[in-house]
Short mmCIF file of C-alpha atoms and ligand atoms in Angstrom, two decimals:
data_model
loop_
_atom_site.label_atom_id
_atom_site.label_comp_id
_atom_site.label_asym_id
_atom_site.label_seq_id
_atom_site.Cartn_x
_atom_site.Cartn_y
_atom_site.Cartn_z
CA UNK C 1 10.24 20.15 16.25
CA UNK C 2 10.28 16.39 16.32
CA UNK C 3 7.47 14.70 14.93
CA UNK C 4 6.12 11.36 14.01
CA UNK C 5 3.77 10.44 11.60
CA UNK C 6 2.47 6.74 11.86
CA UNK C 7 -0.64 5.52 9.66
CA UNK C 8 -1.76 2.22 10.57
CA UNK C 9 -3.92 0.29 9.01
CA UNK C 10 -6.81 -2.72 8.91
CA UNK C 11 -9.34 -4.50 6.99
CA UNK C 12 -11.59 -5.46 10.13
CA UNK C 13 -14.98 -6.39 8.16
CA UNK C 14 -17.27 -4.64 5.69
CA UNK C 15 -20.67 -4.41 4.03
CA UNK C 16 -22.16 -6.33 1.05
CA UNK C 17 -18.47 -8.02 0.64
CA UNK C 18 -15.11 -6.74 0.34
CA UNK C 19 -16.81 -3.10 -0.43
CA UNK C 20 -16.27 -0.54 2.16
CA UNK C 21 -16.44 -0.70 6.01
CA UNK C 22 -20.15 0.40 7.62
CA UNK C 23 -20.56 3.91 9.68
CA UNK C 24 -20.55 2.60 12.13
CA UNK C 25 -17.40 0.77 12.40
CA UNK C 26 -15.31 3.72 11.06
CA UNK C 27 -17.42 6.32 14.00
CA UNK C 28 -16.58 3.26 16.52
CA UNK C 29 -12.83 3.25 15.57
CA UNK C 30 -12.45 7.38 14.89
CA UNK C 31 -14.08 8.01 19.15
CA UNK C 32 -11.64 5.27 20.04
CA UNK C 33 -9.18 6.85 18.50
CA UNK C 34 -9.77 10.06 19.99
CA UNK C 35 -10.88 9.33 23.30
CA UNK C 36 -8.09 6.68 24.25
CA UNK C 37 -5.55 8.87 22.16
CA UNK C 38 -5.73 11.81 24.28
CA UNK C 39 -2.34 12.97 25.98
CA UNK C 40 -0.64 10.65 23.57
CA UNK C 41 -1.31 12.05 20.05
CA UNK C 42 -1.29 15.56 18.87
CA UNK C 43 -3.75 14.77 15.89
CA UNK C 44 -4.86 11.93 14.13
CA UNK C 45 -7.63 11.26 10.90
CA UNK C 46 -8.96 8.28 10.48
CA UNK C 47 -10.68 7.42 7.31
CA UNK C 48 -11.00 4.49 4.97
CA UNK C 49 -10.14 3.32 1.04
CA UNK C 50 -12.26 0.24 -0.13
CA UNK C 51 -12.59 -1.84 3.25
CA UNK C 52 -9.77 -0.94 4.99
CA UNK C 53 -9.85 1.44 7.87
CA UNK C 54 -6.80 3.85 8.18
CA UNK C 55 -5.66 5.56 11.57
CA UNK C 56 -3.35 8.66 10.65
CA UNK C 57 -1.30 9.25 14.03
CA UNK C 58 0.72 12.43 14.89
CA UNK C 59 2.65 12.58 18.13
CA UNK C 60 6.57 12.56 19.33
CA UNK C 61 7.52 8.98 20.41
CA UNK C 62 9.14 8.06 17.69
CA UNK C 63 8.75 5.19 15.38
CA UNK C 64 7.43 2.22 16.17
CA UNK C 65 6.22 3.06 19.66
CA UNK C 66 4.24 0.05 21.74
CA UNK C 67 1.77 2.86 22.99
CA UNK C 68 0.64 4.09 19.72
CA UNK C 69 0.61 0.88 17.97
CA UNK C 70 -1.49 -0.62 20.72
CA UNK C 71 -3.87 2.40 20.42
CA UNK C 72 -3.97 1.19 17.04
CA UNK C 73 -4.70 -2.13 17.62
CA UNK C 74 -7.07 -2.12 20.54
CA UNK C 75 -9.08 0.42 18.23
CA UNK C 76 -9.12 -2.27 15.30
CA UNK C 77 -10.40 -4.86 17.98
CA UNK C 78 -12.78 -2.88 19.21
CA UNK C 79 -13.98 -2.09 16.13
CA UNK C 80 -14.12 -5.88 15.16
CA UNK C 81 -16.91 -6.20 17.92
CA UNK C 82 -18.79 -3.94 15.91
CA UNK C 83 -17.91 -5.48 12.65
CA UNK C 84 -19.32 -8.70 14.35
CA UNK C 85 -22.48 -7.68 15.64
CA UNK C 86 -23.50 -6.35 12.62
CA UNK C 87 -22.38 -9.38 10.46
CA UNK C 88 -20.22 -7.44 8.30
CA UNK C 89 -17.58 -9.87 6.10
CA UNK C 90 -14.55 -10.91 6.90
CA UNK C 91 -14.83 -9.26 10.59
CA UNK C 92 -11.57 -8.54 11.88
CA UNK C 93 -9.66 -10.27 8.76
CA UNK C 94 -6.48 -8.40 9.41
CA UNK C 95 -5.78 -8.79 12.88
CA UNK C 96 -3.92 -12.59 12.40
CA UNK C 97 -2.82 -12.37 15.71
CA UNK C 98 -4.80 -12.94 19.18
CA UNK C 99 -2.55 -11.14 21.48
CA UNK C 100 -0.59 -7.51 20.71
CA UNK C 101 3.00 -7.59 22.02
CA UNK C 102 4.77 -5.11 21.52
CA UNK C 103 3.93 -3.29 18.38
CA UNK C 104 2.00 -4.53 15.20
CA UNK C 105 4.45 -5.43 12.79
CA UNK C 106 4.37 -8.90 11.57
CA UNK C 107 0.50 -9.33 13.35
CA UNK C 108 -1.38 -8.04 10.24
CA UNK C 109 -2.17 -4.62 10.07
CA UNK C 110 -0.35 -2.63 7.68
CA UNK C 111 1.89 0.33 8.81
CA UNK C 112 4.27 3.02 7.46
CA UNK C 113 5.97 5.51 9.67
CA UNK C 114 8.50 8.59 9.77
CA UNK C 115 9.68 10.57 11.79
CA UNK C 116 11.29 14.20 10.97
CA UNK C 117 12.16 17.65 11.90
CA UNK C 118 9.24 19.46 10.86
CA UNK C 119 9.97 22.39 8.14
CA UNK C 120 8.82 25.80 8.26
CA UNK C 121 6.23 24.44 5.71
CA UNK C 122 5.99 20.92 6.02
CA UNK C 123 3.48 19.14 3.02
CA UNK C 124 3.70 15.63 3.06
CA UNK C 125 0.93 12.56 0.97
CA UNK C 126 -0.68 9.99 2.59
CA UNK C 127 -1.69 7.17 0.00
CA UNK C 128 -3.96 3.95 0.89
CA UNK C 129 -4.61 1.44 -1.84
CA UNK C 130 -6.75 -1.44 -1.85
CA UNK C 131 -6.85 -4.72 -3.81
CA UNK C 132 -3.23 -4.42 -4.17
CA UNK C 133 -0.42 -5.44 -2.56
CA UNK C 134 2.53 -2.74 -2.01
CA UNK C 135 5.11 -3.01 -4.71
CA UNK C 136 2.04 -1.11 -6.29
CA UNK C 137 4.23 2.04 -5.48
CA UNK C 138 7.13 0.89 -6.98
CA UNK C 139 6.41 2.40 -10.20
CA UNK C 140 5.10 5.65 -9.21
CA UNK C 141 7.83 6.06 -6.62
CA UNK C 142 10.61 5.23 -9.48
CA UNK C 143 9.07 7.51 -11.86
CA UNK C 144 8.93 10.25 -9.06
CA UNK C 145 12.23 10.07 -7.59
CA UNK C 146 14.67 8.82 -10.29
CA UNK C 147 13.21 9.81 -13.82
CA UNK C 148 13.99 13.29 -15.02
CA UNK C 149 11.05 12.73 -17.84
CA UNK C 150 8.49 12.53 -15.31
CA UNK C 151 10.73 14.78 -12.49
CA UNK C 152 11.82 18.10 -13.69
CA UNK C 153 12.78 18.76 -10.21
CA UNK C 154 15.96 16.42 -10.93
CA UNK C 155 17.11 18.78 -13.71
CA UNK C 156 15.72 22.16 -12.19
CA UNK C 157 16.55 22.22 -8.46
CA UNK C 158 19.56 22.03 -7.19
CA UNK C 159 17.89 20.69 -3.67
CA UNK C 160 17.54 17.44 -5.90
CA UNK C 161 20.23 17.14 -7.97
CA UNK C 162 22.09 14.48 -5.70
CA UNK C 163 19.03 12.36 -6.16
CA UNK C 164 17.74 9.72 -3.85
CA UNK C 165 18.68 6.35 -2.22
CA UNK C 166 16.40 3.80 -2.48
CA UNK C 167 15.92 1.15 0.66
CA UNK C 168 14.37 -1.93 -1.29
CA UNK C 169 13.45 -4.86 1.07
CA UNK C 170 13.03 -8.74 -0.12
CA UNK C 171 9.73 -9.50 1.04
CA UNK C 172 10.03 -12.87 -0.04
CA UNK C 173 12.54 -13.13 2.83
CA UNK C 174 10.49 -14.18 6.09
CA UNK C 175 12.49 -14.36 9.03
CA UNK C 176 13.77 -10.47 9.31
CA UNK C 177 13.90 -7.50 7.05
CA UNK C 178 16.11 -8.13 4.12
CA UNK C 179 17.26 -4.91 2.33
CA UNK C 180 19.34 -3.25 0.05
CA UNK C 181 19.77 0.48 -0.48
CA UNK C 182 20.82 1.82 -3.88
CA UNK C 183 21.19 5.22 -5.13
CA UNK C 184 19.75 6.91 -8.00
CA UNK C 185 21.30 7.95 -10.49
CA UNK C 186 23.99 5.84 -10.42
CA UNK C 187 22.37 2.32 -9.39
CA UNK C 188 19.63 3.33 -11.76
CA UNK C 189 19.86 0.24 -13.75
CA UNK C 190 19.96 -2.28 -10.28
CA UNK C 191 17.20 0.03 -8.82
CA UNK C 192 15.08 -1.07 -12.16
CA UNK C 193 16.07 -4.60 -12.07
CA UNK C 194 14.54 -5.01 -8.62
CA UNK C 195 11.05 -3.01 -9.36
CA UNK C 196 10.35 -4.86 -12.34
CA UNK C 197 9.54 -7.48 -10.27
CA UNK C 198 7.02 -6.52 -7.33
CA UNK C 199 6.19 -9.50 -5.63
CA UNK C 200 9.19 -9.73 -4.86
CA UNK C 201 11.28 -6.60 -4.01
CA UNK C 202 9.28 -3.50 -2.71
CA UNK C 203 10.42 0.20 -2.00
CA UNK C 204 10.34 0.50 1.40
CA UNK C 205 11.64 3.80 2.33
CA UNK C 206 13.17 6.79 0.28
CA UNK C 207 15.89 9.16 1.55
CA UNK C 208 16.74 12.85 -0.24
CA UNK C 209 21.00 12.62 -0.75
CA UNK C 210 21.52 15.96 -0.30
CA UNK C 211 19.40 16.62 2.97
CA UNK C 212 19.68 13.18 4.34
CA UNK C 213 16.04 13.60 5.39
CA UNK C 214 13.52 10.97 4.57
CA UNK C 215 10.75 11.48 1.85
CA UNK C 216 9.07 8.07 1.98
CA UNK C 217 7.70 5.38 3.95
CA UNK C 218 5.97 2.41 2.20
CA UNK C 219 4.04 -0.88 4.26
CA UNK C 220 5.16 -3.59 3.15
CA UNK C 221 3.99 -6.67 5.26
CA UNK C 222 3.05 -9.45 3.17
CA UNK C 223 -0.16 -10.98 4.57
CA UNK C 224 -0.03 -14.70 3.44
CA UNK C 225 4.12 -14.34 4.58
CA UNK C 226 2.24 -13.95 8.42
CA UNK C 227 -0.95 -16.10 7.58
CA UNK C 228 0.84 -19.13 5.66
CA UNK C 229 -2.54 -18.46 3.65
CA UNK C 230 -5.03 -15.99 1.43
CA UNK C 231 -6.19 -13.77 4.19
CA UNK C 232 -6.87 -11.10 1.78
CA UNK C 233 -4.30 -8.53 0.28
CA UNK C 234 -1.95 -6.05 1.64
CA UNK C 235 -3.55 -3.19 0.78
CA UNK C 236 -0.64 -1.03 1.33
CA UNK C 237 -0.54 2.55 2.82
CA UNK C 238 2.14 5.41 1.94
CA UNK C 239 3.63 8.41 3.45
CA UNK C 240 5.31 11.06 0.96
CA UNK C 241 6.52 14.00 2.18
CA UNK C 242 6.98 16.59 -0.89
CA UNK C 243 8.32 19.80 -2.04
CA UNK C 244 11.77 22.12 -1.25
CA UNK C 245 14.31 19.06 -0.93
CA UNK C 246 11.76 16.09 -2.46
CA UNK C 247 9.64 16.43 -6.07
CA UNK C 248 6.77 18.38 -5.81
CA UNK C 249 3.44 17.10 -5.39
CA UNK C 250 2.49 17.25 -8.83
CA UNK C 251 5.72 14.90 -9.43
CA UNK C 252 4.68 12.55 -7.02
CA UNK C 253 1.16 12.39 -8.41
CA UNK C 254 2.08 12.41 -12.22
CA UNK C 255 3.01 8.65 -12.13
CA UNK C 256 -0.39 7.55 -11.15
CA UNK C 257 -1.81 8.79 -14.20
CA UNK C 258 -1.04 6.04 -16.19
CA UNK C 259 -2.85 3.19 -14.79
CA UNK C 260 -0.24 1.05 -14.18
CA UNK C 261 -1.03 -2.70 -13.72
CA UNK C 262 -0.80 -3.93 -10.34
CA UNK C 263 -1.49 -7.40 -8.74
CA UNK C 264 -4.95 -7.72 -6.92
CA UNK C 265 -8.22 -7.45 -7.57
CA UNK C 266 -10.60 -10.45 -7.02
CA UNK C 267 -9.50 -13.05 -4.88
CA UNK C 268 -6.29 -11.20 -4.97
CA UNK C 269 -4.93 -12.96 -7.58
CA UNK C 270 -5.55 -10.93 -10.70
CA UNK C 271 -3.32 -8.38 -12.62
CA UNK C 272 -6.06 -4.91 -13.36
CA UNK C 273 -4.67 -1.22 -13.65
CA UNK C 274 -4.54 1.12 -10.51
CA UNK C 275 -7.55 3.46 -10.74
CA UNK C 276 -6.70 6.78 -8.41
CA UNK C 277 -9.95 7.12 -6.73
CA UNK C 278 -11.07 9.97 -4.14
CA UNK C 279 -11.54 9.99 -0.60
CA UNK C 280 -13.36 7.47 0.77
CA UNK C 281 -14.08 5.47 -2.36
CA UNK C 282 -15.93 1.87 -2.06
CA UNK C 283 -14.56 -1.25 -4.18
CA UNK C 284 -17.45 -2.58 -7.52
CA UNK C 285 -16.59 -4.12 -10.36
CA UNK C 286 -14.61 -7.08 -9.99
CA UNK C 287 -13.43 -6.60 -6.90
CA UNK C 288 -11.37 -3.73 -8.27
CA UNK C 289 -9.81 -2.15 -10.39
CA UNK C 290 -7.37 -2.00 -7.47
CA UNK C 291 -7.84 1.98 -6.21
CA UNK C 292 -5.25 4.21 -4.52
CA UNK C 293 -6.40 7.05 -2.49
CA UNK C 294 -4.38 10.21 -1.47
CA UNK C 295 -4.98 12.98 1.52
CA UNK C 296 -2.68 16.01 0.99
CA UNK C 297 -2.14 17.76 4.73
CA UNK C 298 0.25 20.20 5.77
CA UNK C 299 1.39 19.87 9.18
CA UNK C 300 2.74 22.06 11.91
CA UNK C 301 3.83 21.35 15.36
CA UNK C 302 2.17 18.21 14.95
CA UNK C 303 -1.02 19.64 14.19
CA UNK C 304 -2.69 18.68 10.40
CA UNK C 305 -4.27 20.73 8.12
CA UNK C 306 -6.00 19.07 5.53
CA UNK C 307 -6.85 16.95 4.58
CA UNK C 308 -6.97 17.90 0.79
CA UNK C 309 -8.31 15.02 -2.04
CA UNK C 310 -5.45 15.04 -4.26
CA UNK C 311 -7.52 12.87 -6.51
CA UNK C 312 -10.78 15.03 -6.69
CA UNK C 313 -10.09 17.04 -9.68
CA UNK C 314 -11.65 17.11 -13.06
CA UNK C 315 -8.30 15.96 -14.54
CA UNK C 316 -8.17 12.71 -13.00
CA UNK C 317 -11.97 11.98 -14.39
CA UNK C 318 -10.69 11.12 -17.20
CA UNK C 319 -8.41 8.73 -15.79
CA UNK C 320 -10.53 7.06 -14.33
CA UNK C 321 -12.48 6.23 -17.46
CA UNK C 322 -9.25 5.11 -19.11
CA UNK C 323 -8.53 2.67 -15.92
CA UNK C 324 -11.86 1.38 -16.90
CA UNK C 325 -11.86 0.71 -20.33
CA UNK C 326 -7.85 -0.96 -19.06
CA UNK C 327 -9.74 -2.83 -16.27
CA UNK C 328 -12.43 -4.26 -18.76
CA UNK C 329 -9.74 -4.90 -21.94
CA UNK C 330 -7.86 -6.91 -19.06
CA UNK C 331 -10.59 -8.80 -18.05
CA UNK C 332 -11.82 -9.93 -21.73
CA UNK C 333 -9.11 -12.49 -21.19
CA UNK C 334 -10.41 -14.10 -18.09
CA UNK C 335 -8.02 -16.97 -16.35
CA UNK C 336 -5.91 -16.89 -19.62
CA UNK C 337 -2.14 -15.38 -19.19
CA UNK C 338 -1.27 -12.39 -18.25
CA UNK C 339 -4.89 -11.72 -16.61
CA UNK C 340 -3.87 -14.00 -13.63
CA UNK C 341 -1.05 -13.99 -11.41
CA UNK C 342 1.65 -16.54 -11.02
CA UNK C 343 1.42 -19.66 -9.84
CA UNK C 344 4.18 -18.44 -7.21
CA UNK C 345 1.67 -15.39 -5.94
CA UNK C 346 -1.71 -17.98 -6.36
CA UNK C 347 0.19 -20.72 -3.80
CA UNK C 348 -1.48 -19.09 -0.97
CA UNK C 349 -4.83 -19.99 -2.10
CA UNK C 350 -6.52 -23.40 -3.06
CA UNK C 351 -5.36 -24.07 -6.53
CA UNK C 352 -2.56 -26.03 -5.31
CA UNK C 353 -4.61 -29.09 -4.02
CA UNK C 354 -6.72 -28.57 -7.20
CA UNK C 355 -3.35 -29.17 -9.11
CA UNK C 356 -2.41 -31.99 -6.82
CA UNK C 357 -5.04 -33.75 -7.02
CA UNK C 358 -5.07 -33.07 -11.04
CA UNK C 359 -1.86 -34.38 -10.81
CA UNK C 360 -2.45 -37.81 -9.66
CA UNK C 361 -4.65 -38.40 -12.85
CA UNK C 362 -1.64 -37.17 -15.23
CA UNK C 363 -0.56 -40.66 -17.00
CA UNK C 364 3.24 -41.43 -18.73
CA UNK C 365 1.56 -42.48 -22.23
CA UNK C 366 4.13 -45.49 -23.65
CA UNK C 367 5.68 -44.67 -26.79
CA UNK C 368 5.22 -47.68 -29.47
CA UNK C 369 9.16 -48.68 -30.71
CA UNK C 370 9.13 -48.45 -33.79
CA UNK C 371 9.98 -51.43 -35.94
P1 13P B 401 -15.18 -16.49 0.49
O1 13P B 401 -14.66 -17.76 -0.11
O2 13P B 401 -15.11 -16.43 1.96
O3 13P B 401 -16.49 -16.04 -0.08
O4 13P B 401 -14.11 -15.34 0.12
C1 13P B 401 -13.73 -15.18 -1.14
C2 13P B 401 -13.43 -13.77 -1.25
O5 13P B 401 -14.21 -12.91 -0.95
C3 13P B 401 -12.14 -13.43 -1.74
O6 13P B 401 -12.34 -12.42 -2.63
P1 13P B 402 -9.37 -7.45 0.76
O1 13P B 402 -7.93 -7.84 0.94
O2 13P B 402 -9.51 -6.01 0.40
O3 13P B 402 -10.20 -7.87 1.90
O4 13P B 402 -9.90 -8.20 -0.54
C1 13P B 402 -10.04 -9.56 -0.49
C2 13P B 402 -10.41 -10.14 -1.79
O5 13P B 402 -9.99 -11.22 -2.08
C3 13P B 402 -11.29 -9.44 -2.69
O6 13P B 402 -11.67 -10.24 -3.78
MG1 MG B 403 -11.76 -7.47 2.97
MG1 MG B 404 -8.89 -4.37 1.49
#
């Protein structure tokens, strides 16, 4: 059977800051969700990761549908009412545009969609990050899929010894999708020459060589790219679907281990190591770390089981401690370096009338000749 599986997502307000959306926001957009969805979706879980509110969509209509992205979307909107009335920040942030047409790409909400033909046992990841921006899964996705010390799967299964293309997209690039798809192994090199940089060029989607079956879907609109401005960050969300022909779940979760440094936290315009974080998880310190989330389901006919906290485990405790003590080493260092991003990612905010109008006091100081 046919399936899709879209996950859209919004940061439409929250409590106490940029901390987590109230109850009664996410209960407003979940019986939207479920009431308006009926006839049109087979399942759906809606849930949230910092303040961003993330409807998990199951039906047949194939990507990018106008029905099920306007479910989305009228959900979000109604939910912004809410948001409102209770004065919750940055009410309906993410919705940049006034009017839905067609579906929500380019309009502010983030989304990441595939559609497949289910397998007899069909696992699949759904990720949502927040105070990041989405080449956050570029190095967990290139570990995953193209390194045999982190993959064994690329050594012991013959299902994945082709290895994987990757579809990279320049989301610098802002009128269409720019793209390039590369395969691992033997692009290995070009693949890593695009990811180190992750402002810049973002996995999009990965594809299994031998199956020709997709494994991943990544968001990756670029909010100031839409807003011209700091509307907040991307907050990305991620589809992975795992096992038989793609690593195993334990593969795709290995990466995230590390703590990798991302761009985000505060004022979206720091660099602080990921912290995997469980369900539901509000945003402290600093505005971050940045946090990533992950709901294991398996899924038949449509239907989801699940989901399961991939990140609720004793193991990733510790982790979380070490993101800390990485989160606070990083932050020692204040403005200075490497703790900020680059003036290229910080041009969306207000620092560049602060350094024009610097500017104007800058003076050429005349050099005495000497005798
Ligand atoms: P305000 O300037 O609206 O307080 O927003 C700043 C902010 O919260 C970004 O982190
Ligand atoms: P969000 O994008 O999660 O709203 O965060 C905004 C921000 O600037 C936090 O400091
Ligand atoms: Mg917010
Ligand atoms: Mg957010």
């Amino acid at each position: 059977m046919k399936i899709t599986i879209s996950v859209i997502k919004a940061d439409i307000g929250s409590v106490g800051g940029h901390i987590a959306p109230s109850e009664k926001l996410l209960q407003t957009v979940k019986q939207y969700v479920v009431e308006t969805g009926k006839g049109l979706l087979i399942d759906n879980y809606v849930s949230f990761t910092g303040d961003d509110i993330a409807i998990l969509m199951t039906h047949t209509h194939g990507e990018g549908n106008e029905k099920v992205h306007k479910l989305a979307w009228d959900a979000f909107v109604t939910g912004t009412a809410v948001a409102k009335s209770q004065g919750l920040y940055g009410a309906g942030q993410d919705l940049l545009k006034d009017a839905f047409s067609g579906n929500v790409h380019g309009m502010g909400p983030a989304v990441a969609e595939m559609e497949f033909e289910e397998r007899p046992g069909e696992p699949f990841l759904f990720f949502a990050a927040d105070k990041t921006d989405p080449g956050a899964y570029n190095f967990p996705l290139y570990l995953a899929f193209a390194d045999a010390m982190n993959t064994p799967g690329l050594m012991l299964s013959p299902k994945m010894a082709k290895g994987f293309k990757f579809v990279i997209m320049d989301v610098n690039h802002t009128e269409g999708d720019r793209v390039v798809e590369l395969q691992a192994p033997e692009d290995m090199y070009d693949i890593a020459t695009l990811l180190r940089d992750p402002e810049r060029y973002v996995v999009e989607s990965v594809w299994s060589r031998a199956a020709g079956t997709q494994a991943v879907s990544v968001a990756t609109s670029r909010l100031h790219n839409i807003a011209g401005k700091y509307t907040g960050k991307d907050d990305p969300v991620m589809l992975v679907r795992s096992q038989m022909d793609f690593p195993a779940t334990g593969e795709v979760l290995q990466p995230f281990a590390v703590g990798h440094f991302v761009a985000g936290g505060m004022r979206g315009s720091h660099n602080m190591p990921i912290m995997p974080v469980k369900l539901n998880t509000t945003i402290s310190y600093f505005d971050g770390p940045p946090i990533v989330s992950c709901a294991s389901f398996s899924i038949r006919n449509g239907k989801l089981t699940g989901p399961v906290d991939a990140f609720d485990h004793p193991f990733w405790d510790r982790v979380r401690d070490h993101v800390s003590d990485k989160a606070m080493e990083m932050r020692k260092q204040g403005f200075f370096g490497a703790a900020m991003l680059t003036m290229n990612e910080l041009e969306y905010t207000g620092i560049i009338e602060k350094i024009a109008s610097i500017d104007k006091k800058f003076a050429l100081r005349t050099v005495q000749k000497a005798a």
